[in-house]
Tab-separated table of C-alpha atoms in Angstrom:
chain	number	residue	atom	x	y	z
I	835	MET	CA	0.079	0.004	-0.071
I	836	LEU	CA	0.895	3.711	-0.293
I	837	LEU	CA	1.476	6.152	2.317
I	838	ALA	CA	1.003	9.660	0.449
I	839	ILE	CA	2.275	12.520	2.569
I	840	ASP	CA	1.413	16.322	2.032
I	841	CYS	CA	3.331	18.669	4.220
I	842	GLY	CA	1.876	22.152	3.970
I	843	ASN	CA	2.687	25.166	5.631
I	844	THR	CA	0.349	24.769	8.330
I	845	ASN	CA	-1.086	21.267	8.003
I	846	THR	CA	0.627	17.756	7.490
I	847	VAL	CA	-1.800	15.257	5.906
I	848	PHE	CA	-1.107	11.261	5.605
I	849	SER	CA	-3.449	9.314	3.325
I	850	ILE	CA	-3.372	5.624	3.059
I	851	TRP	CA	-3.882	4.369	-0.708
I	852	ASP	CA	-4.906	0.988	-1.385
I	853	GLY	CA	-4.682	1.256	-5.259
I	854	GLN	CA	-8.522	1.804	-5.559
I	855	GLU	CA	-9.296	4.074	-2.801
I	856	PHE	CA	-8.098	6.159	0.336
I	857	LEU	CA	-8.620	3.806	3.600
I	858	CYS	CA	-8.057	7.139	5.980
I	859	THR	CA	-6.396	10.291	5.859
I	860	LEU	CA	-5.014	11.567	9.019
I	861	ARG	CA	-4.357	15.294	9.942
I	862	THR	CA	-1.729	16.932	12.025
I	863	SER	CA	-0.018	20.561	12.550
I	864	THR	CA	2.975	20.835	10.145
I	865	HIS	CA	6.187	21.294	13.038
I	866	HIS	CA	9.998	20.878	11.436
I	867	ALA	CA	11.327	19.732	14.692
I	868	ARG	CA	8.845	16.597	15.180
I	869	THR	CA	11.000	13.294	15.033
I	870	ALA	CA	10.606	10.481	13.005
I	871	ASP	CA	9.443	8.634	16.202
I	872	ALA	CA	6.985	11.136	16.920
I	873	TYR	CA	5.534	10.770	13.390
I	874	PHE	CA	5.132	7.003	13.949
I	875	THR	CA	3.829	7.211	17.408
I	876	TRP	CA	0.902	9.415	16.080
I	877	TYR	CA	0.401	7.589	12.768
I	878	TYR	CA	0.191	4.168	14.600
I	879	THR	CA	-1.981	5.219	17.382
I	880	LEU	CA	-4.587	6.781	15.005
I	881	VAL	CA	-4.406	3.616	12.439
I	882	LYS	CA	-4.975	1.429	15.545
I	883	HIS	CA	-7.882	3.433	16.522
I	884	TYR	CA	-9.568	3.254	13.220
I	885	GLY	CA	-9.161	-0.619	13.098
I	886	ILE	CA	-7.142	-0.420	9.906
I	887	GLU	CA	-4.815	-3.105	8.898
I	888	VAL	CA	-2.192	-2.052	6.632
I	889	ASP	CA	1.170	-3.016	4.986
I	890	ILE	CA	2.733	0.303	3.843
I	891	THR	CA	5.139	-0.704	0.900
I	892	ASP	CA	5.631	2.552	-0.645
I	893	VAL	CA	5.858	6.299	0.437
I	894	ILE	CA	5.568	9.593	-1.507
I	895	ILE	CA	5.985	13.154	0.002
I	896	SER	CA	5.160	16.326	-1.148
I	897	SER	CA	6.232	19.573	1.045
I	898	THR	CA	6.401	23.103	1.116
I	899	VAL	CA	8.667	22.962	4.246
I	900	PRO	CA	11.759	21.815	3.071
I	901	ARG	CA	13.174	21.236	6.807
I	902	VAL	CA	10.561	18.541	7.552
I	903	VAL	CA	11.802	16.241	4.825
I	904	PHE	CA	14.691	14.591	6.555
I	905	ASN	CA	12.791	13.512	9.312
I	906	LEU	CA	9.981	12.142	6.953
I	907	ARG	CA	12.636	10.282	5.040
I	908	VAL	CA	13.827	8.817	8.286
I	909	PHE	CA	10.122	7.928	9.393
I	910	SER	CA	9.712	6.118	5.945
I	911	ASP	CA	13.169	4.152	6.090
I	912	ARG	CA	12.797	3.087	9.725
I	913	PHE	CA	9.185	2.201	10.066
I	914	PHE	CA	8.448	0.818	6.590
I	915	GLY	CA	11.771	-0.152	4.945
I	916	CYS	CA	11.428	1.924	1.970
I	917	ARG	CA	12.898	5.056	0.376
I	918	PRO	CA	10.255	7.831	-0.161
I	919	LEU	CA	9.830	9.504	-3.290
I	920	VAL	CA	9.831	13.316	-2.841
I	921	VAL	CA	8.140	15.534	-5.271
I	922	GLY	CA	10.625	18.082	-6.585
I	923	LYS	CA	13.531	16.129	-6.153
I	924	PRO	CA	15.437	14.954	-9.322
I	925	GLU	CA	14.542	11.112	-8.753
I	926	CYS	CA	10.921	11.835	-8.948
I	927	ARG	CA	9.864	12.336	-12.290
I	928	LEU	CA	6.765	14.280	-13.201
I	929	PRO	CA	4.145	13.255	-16.057
I	930	VAL	CA	5.112	16.226	-17.811
I	931	GLU	CA	7.464	18.724	-16.816
I	932	PRO	CA	6.601	22.637	-16.243
I	933	ARG	CA	7.083	25.310	-18.545
I	934	VAL	CA	8.276	28.227	-16.571
I	935	ASP	CA	11.425	30.565	-16.671
I	936	ALA	CA	14.771	29.078	-16.313
I	937	GLY	CA	15.777	28.429	-12.797
I	938	THR	CA	12.435	28.525	-11.191
I	939	GLN	CA	11.776	26.345	-8.809
I	940	VAL	CA	7.797	25.661	-8.593
I	941	GLY	CA	6.289	24.374	-5.468
I	942	PRO	CA	5.708	20.491	-4.810
I	943	ASP	CA	2.112	21.379	-3.912
I	944	ARG	CA	1.533	23.104	-7.324
I	945	LEU	CA	2.966	20.429	-9.358
I	946	VAL	CA	0.781	17.594	-7.328
I	947	ASN	CA	-2.226	19.625	-7.845
I	948	THR	CA	-1.275	19.859	-11.765
I	949	ALA	CA	-1.071	16.096	-11.970
I	950	GLY	CA	-4.116	15.471	-10.140
I	951	ALA	CA	-6.097	18.047	-11.857
I	952	PHE	CA	-4.764	16.846	-15.697
I	953	ASP	CA	-5.546	13.077	-14.695
I	954	ARG	CA	-9.300	13.745	-13.713
I	955	HIS	CA	-10.197	16.571	-16.016
I	956	GLY	CA	-7.664	17.066	-18.965
I	957	GLY	CA	-5.928	20.062	-19.693
I	958	ASN	CA	-6.661	23.975	-20.012
I	959	LEU	CA	-7.493	24.263	-16.771
I	960	ILE	CA	-7.144	26.720	-13.538
I	961	VAL	CA	-6.528	24.846	-10.281
I	962	VAL	CA	-7.468	27.363	-7.158
I	963	ASP	CA	-5.978	26.081	-4.035
I	964	PHE	CA	-7.019	27.426	-0.499
I	965	GLY	CA	-4.044	26.796	1.573
I	966	THR	CA	-1.710	28.945	3.773
I	967	ALA	CA	-1.549	31.156	0.525
I	968	THR	CA	-4.341	31.142	-2.213
I	969	THR	CA	-2.732	29.865	-5.330
I	970	PHE	CA	-3.787	29.628	-9.239
I	971	ASP	CA	-1.976	27.063	-11.275
I	972	VAL	CA	-2.547	27.037	-15.128
I	973	VAL	CA	-2.554	23.737	-16.696
I	974	ALA	CA	-2.002	23.455	-20.075
I	975	HIS	CA	-3.498	21.102	-22.902
I	976	ASP	CA	-0.909	18.639	-22.203
I	977	GLY	CA	-0.824	18.388	-18.471
I	978	ALA	CA	2.186	20.939	-17.896
I	979	TYR	CA	2.071	23.345	-15.201
I	980	VAL	CA	2.864	26.636	-17.142
I	981	GLY	CA	2.588	29.225	-14.204
I	982	GLY	CA	-0.091	30.938	-12.362
I	983	ALA	CA	-0.702	33.565	-9.574
I	984	ILE	CA	-0.311	33.696	-5.489
I	985	ALA	CA	-2.451	35.652	-3.547
I	986	PRO	CA	-2.216	35.791	0.642
I	987	GLY	CA	-4.476	33.300	2.225
I	988	VAL	CA	-7.932	33.837	3.543
I	989	ASN	CA	-6.909	33.196	7.034
I	990	LEU	CA	-3.554	34.856	6.623
I	991	SER	CA	-5.584	38.098	5.736
I	992	LEU	CA	-7.357	37.829	8.829
I	993	GLU	CA	-4.530	37.345	10.966
I	994	ALA	CA	-3.149	40.405	9.521
I	995	LEU	CA	-5.902	42.508	10.129
I	996	HIS	CA	-5.789	41.850	13.780
I	997	THR	CA	-2.502	41.990	13.916
I	998	ALA	CA	-1.794	45.494	12.428
I	999	ALA	CA	-5.138	47.004	13.592
I	1000	ALA	CA	-5.124	46.530	17.563
I	1001	ALA	CA	-9.181	47.408	17.784
I	1002	LEU	CA	-9.654	44.743	15.033
I	1003	PRO	CA	-10.850	40.971	16.638
I	1004	HIS	CA	-10.139	37.555	15.494
I	1005	ILE	CA	-13.061	36.356	13.456
I	1006	ASP	CA	-13.930	33.253	11.538
I	1007	VAL	CA	-14.690	33.580	8.030
I	1008	ALA	CA	-18.164	33.470	7.026
I	1009	LYS	CA	-20.416	34.162	4.074
I	1010	PRO	CA	-22.197	37.743	5.551
I	1011	ASP	CA	-26.053	38.079	5.269
I	1012	ARG	CA	-25.403	41.455	3.751
I	1013	VAL	CA	-22.594	43.237	1.981
I	1014	ILE	CA	-22.826	46.520	4.298
I	1015	GLY	CA	-22.107	45.364	7.767
I	1016	THR	CA	-23.684	47.253	10.758
I	1017	ASN	CA	-21.089	46.089	13.242
I	1018	THR	CA	-17.231	45.433	13.020
I	1019	VAL	CA	-17.421	41.595	13.001
I	1020	ASP	CA	-19.836	41.909	10.179
I	1021	CYS	CA	-17.937	44.541	8.091
I	1022	MET	CA	-14.750	42.464	8.627
I	1023	ARG	CA	-16.544	39.436	7.194
I	1024	SER	CA	-18.072	41.120	4.147
I	1025	GLY	CA	-14.600	42.665	3.349
I	1026	VAL	CA	-12.782	39.269	3.462
I	1027	PHE	CA	-15.680	37.222	2.169
I	1028	TRP	CA	-16.451	39.482	-0.918
I	1029	GLY	CA	-13.176	40.723	-1.192
I	1030	TYR	CA	-11.985	37.059	-1.997
I	1031	VAL	CA	-14.708	36.354	-4.284
I	1032	GLY	CA	-13.753	39.639	-6.284
I	1033	LEU	CA	-10.052	38.532	-6.006
I	1034	ILE	CA	-10.733	34.709	-7.453
I	1035	ASN	CA	-13.306	35.812	-10.144
I	1036	GLY	CA	-11.112	38.527	-11.316
I	1037	ILE	CA	-7.831	36.804	-11.362
I	1038	CYS	CA	-9.499	33.766	-13.086
I	1039	ASP	CA	-11.206	35.800	-15.682
I	1040	ARG	CA	-7.880	37.691	-16.360
I	1041	ILE	CA	-6.161	34.180	-16.736
I	1042	LYS	CA	-8.712	32.971	-19.278
I	1043	GLU	CA	-8.305	36.105	-21.242
I	1044	GLU	CA	-4.666	35.901	-21.562
I	1045	TYR	CA	-4.857	32.285	-21.807
I	1046	GLY	CA	-6.975	32.373	-24.960
I	1047	HIS	CA	-8.716	29.098	-24.550
I	1048	PRO	CA	-11.687	28.101	-22.936
I	1049	MET	CA	-10.903	26.962	-19.496
I	1050	LYS	CA	-12.157	24.809	-16.784
I	1051	VAL	CA	-11.792	26.180	-12.905
I	1052	VAL	CA	-11.039	23.509	-10.292
I	1053	SER	CA	-11.095	24.400	-6.811
I	1054	THR	CA	-9.629	22.605	-3.742
I	1055	GLY	CA	-9.073	23.141	-0.340
I	1056	GLY	CA	-11.368	23.495	2.839
I	1057	LEU	CA	-12.584	26.745	1.990
I	1058	ALA	CA	-13.465	26.481	-1.568
I	1059	PRO	CA	-17.071	25.374	-0.828
I	1060	LEU	CA	-17.791	28.356	1.017
I	1061	PHE	CA	-16.540	30.983	-1.607
I	1062	GLN	CA	-18.690	29.189	-4.180
I	1063	GLN	CA	-21.540	30.338	-2.139
I	1064	GLY	CA	-20.553	33.766	-3.211
I	1065	HIS	CA	-20.718	32.948	-6.985
I	1066	ALA	CA	-17.150	32.251	-7.671
I	1067	VAL	CA	-16.116	30.975	-10.854
I	1068	PHE	CA	-15.594	27.198	-9.791
I	1069	ASP	CA	-16.845	24.349	-12.413
I	1070	VAL	CA	-15.813	21.601	-9.817
I	1071	PHE	CA	-14.453	20.996	-6.436
I	1072	GLU	CA	-12.108	18.430	-5.401
I	1073	ASP	CA	-11.825	17.869	-1.911
I	1074	ASP	CA	-8.753	15.019	-2.501
I	1075	LEU	CA	-7.063	16.699	-5.154
I	1076	THR	CA	-3.538	17.093	-3.865
I	1077	MET	CA	-3.504	13.208	-2.566
I	1078	HIS	CA	-4.806	12.248	-5.933
I	1079	GLY	CA	-2.125	13.951	-7.430
I	1080	LEU	CA	0.609	12.187	-5.171
I	1081	THR	CA	-0.849	8.623	-6.453
I	1082	VAL	CA	-0.868	10.084	-10.047
I	1083	ILE	CA	3.069	10.837	-9.642
I	1084	HIS	CA	3.854	7.440	-7.705
I	1085	ASP	CA	2.260	5.416	-10.382
I	1086	TYR	CA	4.020	7.178	-13.101
I	1087	ASN	CA	7.316	6.710	-11.570
I	1088	LYS	CA	6.490	2.955	-10.958
I	1089	GLU	CA	5.498	2.423	-14.376
I	1090	GLY	CA	8.690	4.069	-15.894
């Protein structure tokens, strides 16, 4: 079985893939100092809790936090006896190489989303991922990542509002009943929610205009369904896009 690991700036996700479906998905906070033993203790405890009997034979890792990769490599080698594939490293081949400026390092998460989206929807796509940053990835007709845009993530923007303006409280993001807020919290919610709907629609419209071909917009990340309520331009929502992309890249390397 395959253990797919996606390490983001905020959370790290482990998913067990049996070749047909994900048996379970486990989530923990990202911490560069977490040891291989600590990863295994957490992983083993939850797998036993869910009553899953698994024999991990392969591991693939995508990480936007380089400092955690070493301990995840040790975790894979020590407890599963295998050398993991790490997206973005030379030994991990991609189905289609990105076409970007020479010397540019594309984030592993964007490469994985590209592979997953192309496998499910073909080419000419915009993938919008709501993470610590909100990323827009352009997938060409042949499945190549060809660029995109990066904006501050929703929660990052909320934190910046609170930190920079002492009078503004911490709030959660939600669709407000009205655009015109009549108290501080509703004003903040309106600005963040409708501001991001405008940002999403505006960037996607400009990408489509510049790209010059019809494009499908694929969204992923926990907040995507929320913003679809505001008439964001998403054609389809994929809850497990990143993990699916990891299985696609793993299969490609095994077949090659």
